Coordinates of C-alpha atoms and ligand atoms in Angstrom, one line a residue:
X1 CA 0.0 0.0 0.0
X2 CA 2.7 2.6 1.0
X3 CA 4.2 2.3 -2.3
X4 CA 1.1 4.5 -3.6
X5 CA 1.8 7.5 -1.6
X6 CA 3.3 8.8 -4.7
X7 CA 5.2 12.4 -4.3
X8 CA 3.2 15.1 -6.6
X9 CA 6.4 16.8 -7.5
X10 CA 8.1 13.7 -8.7
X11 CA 4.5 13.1 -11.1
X12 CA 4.9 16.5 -12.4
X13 CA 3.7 19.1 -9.2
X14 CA 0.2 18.7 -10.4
X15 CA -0.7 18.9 -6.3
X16 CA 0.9 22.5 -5.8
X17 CA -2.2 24.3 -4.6
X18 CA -3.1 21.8 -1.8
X19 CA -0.9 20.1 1.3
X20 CA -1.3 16.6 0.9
X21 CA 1.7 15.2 3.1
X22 CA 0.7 12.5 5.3
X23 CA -2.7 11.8 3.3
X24 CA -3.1 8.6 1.8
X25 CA -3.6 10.2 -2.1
X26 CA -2.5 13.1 -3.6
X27 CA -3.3 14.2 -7.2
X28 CA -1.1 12.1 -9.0
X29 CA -2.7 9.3 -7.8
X30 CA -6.0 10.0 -8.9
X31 CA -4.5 11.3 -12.1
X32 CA -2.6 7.9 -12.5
X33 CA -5.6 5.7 -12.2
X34 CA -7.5 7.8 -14.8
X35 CA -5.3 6.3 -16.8
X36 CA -5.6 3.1 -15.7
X37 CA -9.6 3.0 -16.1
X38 CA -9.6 4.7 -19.3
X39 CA -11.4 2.5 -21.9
X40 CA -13.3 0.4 -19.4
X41 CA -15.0 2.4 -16.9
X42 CA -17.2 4.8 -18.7
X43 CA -16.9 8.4 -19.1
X44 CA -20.3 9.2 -17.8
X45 CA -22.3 12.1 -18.7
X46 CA -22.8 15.0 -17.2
X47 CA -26.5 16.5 -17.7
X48 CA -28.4 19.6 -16.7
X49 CA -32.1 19.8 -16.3
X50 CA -33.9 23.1 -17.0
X51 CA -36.4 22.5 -14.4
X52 CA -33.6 21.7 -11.5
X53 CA -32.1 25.2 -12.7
X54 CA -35.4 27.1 -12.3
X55 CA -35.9 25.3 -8.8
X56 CA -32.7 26.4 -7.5
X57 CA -31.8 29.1 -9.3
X58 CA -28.4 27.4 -9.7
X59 CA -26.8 25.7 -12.8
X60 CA -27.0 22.5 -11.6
X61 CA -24.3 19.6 -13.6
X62 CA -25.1 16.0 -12.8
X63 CA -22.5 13.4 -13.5
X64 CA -24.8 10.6 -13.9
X65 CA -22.5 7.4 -12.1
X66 CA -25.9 5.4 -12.7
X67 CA -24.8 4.9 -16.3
X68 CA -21.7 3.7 -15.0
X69 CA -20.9 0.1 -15.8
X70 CA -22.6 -2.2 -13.2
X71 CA -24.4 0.8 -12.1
X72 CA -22.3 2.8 -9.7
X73 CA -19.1 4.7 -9.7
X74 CA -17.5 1.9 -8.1
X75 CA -15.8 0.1 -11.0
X76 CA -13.3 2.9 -10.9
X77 CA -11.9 2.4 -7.8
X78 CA -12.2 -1.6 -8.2
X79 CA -10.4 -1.5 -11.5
X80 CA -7.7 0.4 -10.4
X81 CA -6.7 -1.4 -7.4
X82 CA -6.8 -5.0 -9.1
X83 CA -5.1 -3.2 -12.1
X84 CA -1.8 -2.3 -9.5
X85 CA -1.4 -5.9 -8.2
X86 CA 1.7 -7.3 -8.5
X87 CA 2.4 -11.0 -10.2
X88 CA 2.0 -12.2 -6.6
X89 CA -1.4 -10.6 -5.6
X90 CA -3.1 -11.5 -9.1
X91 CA -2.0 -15.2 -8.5
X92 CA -3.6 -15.2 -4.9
X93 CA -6.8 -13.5 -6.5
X94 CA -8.9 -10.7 -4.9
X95 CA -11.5 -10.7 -1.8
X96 CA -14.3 -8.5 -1.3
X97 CA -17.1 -8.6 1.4
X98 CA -20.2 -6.5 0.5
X99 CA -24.3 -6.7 -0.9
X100 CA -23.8 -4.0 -2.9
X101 CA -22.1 -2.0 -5.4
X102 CA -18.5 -2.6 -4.5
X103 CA -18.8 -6.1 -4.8
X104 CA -20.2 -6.3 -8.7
X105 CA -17.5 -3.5 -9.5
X106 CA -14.8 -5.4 -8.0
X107 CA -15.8 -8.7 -9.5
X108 CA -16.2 -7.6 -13.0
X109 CA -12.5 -5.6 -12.6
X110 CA -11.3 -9.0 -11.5
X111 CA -12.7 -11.0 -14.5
X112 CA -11.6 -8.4 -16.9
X113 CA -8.0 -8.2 -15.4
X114 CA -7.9 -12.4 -15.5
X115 CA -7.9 -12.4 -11.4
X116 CA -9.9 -14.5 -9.4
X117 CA -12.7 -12.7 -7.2
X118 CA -14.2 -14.4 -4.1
X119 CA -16.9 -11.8 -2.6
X120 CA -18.3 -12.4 1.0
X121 CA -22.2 -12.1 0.9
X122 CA -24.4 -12.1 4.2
X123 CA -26.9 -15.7 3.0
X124 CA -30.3 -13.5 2.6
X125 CA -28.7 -10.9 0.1
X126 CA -31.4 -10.5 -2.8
X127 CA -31.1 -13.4 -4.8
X128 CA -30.9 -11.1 -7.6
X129 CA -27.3 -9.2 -6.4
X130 CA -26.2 -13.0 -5.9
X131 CA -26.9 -13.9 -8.8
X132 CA -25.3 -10.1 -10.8
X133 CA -22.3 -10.9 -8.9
X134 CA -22.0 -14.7 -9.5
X135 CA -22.7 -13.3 -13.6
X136 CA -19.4 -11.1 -13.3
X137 CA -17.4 -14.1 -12.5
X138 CA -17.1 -14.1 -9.1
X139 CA -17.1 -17.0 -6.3
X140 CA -19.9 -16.3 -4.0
X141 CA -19.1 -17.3 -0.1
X142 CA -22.6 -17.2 1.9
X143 CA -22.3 -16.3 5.8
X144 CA -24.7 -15.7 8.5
X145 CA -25.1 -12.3 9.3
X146 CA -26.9 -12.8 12.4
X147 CA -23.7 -15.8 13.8
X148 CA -20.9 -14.1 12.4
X149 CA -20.1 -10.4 11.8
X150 CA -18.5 -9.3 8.0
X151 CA -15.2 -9.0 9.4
X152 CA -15.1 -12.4 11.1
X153 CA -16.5 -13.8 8.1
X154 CA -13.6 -12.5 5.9
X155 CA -11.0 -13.2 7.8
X156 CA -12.1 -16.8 7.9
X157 CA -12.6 -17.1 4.0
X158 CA -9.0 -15.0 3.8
X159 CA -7.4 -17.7 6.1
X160 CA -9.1 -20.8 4.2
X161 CA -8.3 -19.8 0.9
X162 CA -5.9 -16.7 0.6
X163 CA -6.6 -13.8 -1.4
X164 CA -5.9 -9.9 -1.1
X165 CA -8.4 -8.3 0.4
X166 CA -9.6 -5.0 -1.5
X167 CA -12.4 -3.0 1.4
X168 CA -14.6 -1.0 -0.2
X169 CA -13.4 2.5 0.4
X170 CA -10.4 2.7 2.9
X171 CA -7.7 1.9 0.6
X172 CA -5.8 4.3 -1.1
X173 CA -5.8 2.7 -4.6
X174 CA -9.9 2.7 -4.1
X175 CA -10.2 5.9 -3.4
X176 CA -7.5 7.7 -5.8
X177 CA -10.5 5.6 -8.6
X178 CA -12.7 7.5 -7.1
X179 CA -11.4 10.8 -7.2
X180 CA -11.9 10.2 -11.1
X181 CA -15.2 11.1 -10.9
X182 CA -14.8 14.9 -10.1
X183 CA -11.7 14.8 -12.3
X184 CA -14.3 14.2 -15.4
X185 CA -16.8 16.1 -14.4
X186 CA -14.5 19.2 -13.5
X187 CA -13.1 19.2 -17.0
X188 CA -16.5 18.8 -18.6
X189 CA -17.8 21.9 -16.5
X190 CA -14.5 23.8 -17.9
X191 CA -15.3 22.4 -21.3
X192 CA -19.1 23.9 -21.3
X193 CA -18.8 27.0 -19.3
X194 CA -15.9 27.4 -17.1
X195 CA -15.1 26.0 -13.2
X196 CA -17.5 24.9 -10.5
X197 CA -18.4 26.8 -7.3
X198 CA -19.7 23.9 -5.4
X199 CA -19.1 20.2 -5.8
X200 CA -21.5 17.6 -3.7
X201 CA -20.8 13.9 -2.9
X202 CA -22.3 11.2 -1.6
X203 CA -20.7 9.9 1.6
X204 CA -20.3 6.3 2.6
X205 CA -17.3 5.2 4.1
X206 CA -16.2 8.4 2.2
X207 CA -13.7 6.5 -0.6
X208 CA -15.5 9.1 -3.1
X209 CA -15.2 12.5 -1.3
X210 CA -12.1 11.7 -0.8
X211 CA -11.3 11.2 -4.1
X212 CA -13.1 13.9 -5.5
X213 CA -12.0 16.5 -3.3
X214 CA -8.2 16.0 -3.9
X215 CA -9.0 16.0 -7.8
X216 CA -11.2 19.2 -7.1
X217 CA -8.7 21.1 -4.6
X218 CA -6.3 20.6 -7.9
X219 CA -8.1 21.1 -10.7
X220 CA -10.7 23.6 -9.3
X221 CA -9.1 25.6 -6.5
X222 CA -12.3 27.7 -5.6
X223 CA -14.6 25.5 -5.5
X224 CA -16.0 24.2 -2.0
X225 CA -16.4 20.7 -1.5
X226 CA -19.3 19.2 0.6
X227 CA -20.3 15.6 1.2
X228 CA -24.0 14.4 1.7
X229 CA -24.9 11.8 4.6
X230 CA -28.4 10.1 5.5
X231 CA -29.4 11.7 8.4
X232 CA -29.8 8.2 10.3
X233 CA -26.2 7.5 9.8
X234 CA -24.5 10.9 10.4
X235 CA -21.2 9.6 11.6
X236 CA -19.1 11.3 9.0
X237 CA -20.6 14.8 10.0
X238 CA -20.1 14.2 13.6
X239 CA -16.6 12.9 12.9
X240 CA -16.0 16.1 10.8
X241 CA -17.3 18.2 13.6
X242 CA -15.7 16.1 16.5
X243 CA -12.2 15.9 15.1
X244 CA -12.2 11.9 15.6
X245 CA -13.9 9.3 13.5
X246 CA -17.0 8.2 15.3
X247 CA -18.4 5.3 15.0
X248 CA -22.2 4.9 14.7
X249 CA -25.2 1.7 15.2
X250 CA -25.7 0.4 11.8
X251 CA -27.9 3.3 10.2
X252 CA -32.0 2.7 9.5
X253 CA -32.1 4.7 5.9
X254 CA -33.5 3.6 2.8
X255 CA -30.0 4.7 1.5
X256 CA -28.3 1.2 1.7
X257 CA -25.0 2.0 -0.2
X258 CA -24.5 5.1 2.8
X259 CA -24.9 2.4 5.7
X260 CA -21.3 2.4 6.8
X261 CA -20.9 2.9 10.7
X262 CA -18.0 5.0 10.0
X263 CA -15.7 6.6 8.1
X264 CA -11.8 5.0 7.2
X265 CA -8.9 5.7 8.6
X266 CA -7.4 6.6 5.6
X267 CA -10.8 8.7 3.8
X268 CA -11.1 10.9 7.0
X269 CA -7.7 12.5 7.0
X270 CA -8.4 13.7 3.7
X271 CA -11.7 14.9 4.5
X272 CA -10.5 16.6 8.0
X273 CA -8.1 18.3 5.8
X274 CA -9.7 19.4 2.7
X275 CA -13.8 19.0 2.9
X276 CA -15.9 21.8 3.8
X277 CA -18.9 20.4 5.4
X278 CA -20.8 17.7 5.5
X279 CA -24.5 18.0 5.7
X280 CA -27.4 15.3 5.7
X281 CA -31.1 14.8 4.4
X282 CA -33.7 12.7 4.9
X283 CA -35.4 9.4 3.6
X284 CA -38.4 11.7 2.4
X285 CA -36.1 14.0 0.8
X286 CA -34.3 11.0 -1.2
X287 CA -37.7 9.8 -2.6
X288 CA -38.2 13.1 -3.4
X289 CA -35.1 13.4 -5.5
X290 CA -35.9 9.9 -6.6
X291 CA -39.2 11.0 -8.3
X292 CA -37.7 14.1 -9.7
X293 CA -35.0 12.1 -11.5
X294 CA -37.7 9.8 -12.9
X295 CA -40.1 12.0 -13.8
X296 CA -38.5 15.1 -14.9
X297 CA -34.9 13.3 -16.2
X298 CA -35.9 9.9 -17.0
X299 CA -33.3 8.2 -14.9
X300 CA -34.0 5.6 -12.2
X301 CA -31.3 6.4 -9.8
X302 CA -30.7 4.5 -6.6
X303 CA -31.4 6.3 -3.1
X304 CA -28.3 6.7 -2.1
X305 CA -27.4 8.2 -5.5
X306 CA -29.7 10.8 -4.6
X307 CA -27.7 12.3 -1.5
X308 CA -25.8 14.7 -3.1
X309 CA -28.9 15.7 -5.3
X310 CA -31.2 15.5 -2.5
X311 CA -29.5 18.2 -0.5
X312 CA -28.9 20.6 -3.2
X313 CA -32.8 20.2 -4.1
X314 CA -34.7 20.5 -0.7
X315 CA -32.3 24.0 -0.5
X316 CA -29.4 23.2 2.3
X317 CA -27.3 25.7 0.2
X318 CA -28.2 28.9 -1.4
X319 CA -27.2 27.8 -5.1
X320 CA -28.5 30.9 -6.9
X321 CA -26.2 32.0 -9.4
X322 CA -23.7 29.3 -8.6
X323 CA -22.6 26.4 -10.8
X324 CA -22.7 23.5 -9.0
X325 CA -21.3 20.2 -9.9
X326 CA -23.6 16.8 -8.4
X327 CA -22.4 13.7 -8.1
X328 CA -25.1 11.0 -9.3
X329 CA -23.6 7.6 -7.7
X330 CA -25.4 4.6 -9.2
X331 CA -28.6 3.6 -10.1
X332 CA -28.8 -0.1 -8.9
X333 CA -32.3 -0.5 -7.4
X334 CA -34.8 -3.0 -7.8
X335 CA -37.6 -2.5 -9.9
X336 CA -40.7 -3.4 -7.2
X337 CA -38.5 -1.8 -4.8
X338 CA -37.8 1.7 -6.9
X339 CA -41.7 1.4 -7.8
X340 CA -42.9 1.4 -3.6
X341 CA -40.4 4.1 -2.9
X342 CA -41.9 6.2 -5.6
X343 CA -45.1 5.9 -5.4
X344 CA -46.8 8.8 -4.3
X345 CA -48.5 8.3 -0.6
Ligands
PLP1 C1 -20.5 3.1 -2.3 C2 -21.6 4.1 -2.7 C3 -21.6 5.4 -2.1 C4 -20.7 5.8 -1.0 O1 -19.3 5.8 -1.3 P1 -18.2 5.8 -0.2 O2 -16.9 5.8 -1.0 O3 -18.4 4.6 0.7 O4 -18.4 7.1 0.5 C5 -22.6 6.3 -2.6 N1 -23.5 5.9 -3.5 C6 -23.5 4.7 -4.1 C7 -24.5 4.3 -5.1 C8 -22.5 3.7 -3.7 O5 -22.5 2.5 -4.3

């Protein structure tokens, strides 16, 4: 891992606006695994909506992740850490525990880079995200969530079979992937109408914001950088605020890819140094985004793709006048469920 902790003047000083000594990225790294992912993960786009503007008053840019292949952002940060593993590592294959979107990134990044994936799934995941990550190749290890917590379950598989274990946001080669996501969209907003004022991220674990707000501090000096929680599961905000990670219950929030119980130790010195705020909404807010994305921009986004959105929508910043960059994470919802979440009641 150290070995990533590139210097930014020995990869060309790209990082001269921003401190990041003693941070687990800097620039070069996220500039590095841009063009690592380039030709697989796709460049999204980024879309405006004249009715967003008009609500806000802002000029809203959203850099729709849900187009992203296997639905979420997450295939950037997967690729690029499989793509960086010596002989060694690729022979032992990768492991992943997760339900969700890391697991299907990280399996499909294996298959494409030859590697074998094993990905540790609690035994009453949807049979349908069993079955999408068994289709990208992986080797599906069932536990009992309710005998046996993740961690214990991992170590276990890790122990019985070997395997480098790839987390789904604390890891430096995860999150520089990440960071590619403002890097695109920060250039597109320079190509159609110059820098952004504002950039908003969803916040997990907080892999993303990290990413993205070492690309932004780079590329886009001005611009502040804020990350978007559940309000159930606030622990990066009162982390933020308390100067310590804290560590949360397991959140109650329809926004299951924002369910971590805290940030990483590696994501929260980057987000204690460089992030702005962090602010939260609420489960009605999110199916409010939810419905606005269907109805108005004909996108079926996921509820924790609609954080970022969320906030800037129900008003927790004044926007008018301001361009302001969104991050749209994935769209990976079930059908029936999307349909219950939307419907109005
Ligand atoms: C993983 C994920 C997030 C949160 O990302 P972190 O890096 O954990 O902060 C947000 N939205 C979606 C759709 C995700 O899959």
């Amino acid at each position: 891992m150290p070995d990533t902790i590139t210097s930014a003047v020995a990869n060309g000083g790209a990082d001269s606006n921003i401190d990041t000594a003693g941070l687990a990225i800097s620039y070069a790294d996220v500039a590095g695994a841009a063009e690592r992912i380039a030709g697989v993960a796709h460049r999204t786009p980024v879309l405006t909506s004249r009715t967003a503007d008009t609500l806000t008053g802002g000029e809203l840019l959203f850099k729709c992740e849900n187009f992203q292949r296997t639905g979420a952002f997450k295939i950037r940060g997967a690729y690029n850490a499989v793509s960086r593993f010596t002989p060694v590592q690729r022979a032992l294959g990768v492991v992943a525990y997760s339900s969700g979107n890391h697991a299907q990134a990280l399996a499909l990044a294996a298959s494409m880079l030859k590697v074998k994936s094993t990905i540790v799934m609690p035994q009453d995941a949807p049979a349908a995200k069993l079955a999408a990550t068994r289709g990208y190749g992986a080797d599906v290890v069932l536990y009992d969530r309710y005998a046996e917590p993740p961690d214990a379950a991992v170590a276990r598989v890790l122990e019985e079979r070997g395997g480098v274990l790839i987390p789904p946001f604390d890891h430096p080669h995860v999150m520089a992937g990440q960071g590619t996501v403002a890097k695109e969209l920060i250039e597109e907003a320079g190509q159609t109408g110059g820098p952004l004022d504002l950039l908003v991220v969803p916040t997990g674990g907080g892999g993303l914001l990290s990413g993205c707000v070492i690309a932004a501090r780079t590329l886009n000096p001005g611009c502040r950088v804020v990350g978007v929680e559940p309000e159930a599961g606030n622990d990066a905000q009162q982390s933020l605020r308390s100067g310590a990670i804290v560590r949360i219950d397991a959140p109650k929030t329809i926004a299951d890819g924002a369910q971590s119980r805290a940030v990483g130790q590696l994501t929260f010195p980057v987000i204690q140094r460089l992030v702005d705020d962090i602010v939260t909404v609420t489960d009605g807010e999110l199916v409010d985004s939810m419905r606005f994305f269907a109805s108005r921009m004909k996108m079926m986004v996921e509820p924790t793709g609609c954080l970022a959105a969320a906030a800037v929508m129900s008003g927790k910043f004044d926007v008018r006048g301001k361009r302001v960059g969104i991050v749209v994470t994935g769209g990976n919802v079930d059908l029936a469920r999307f349909a219950s979440l939307v419907q109005a009641g």
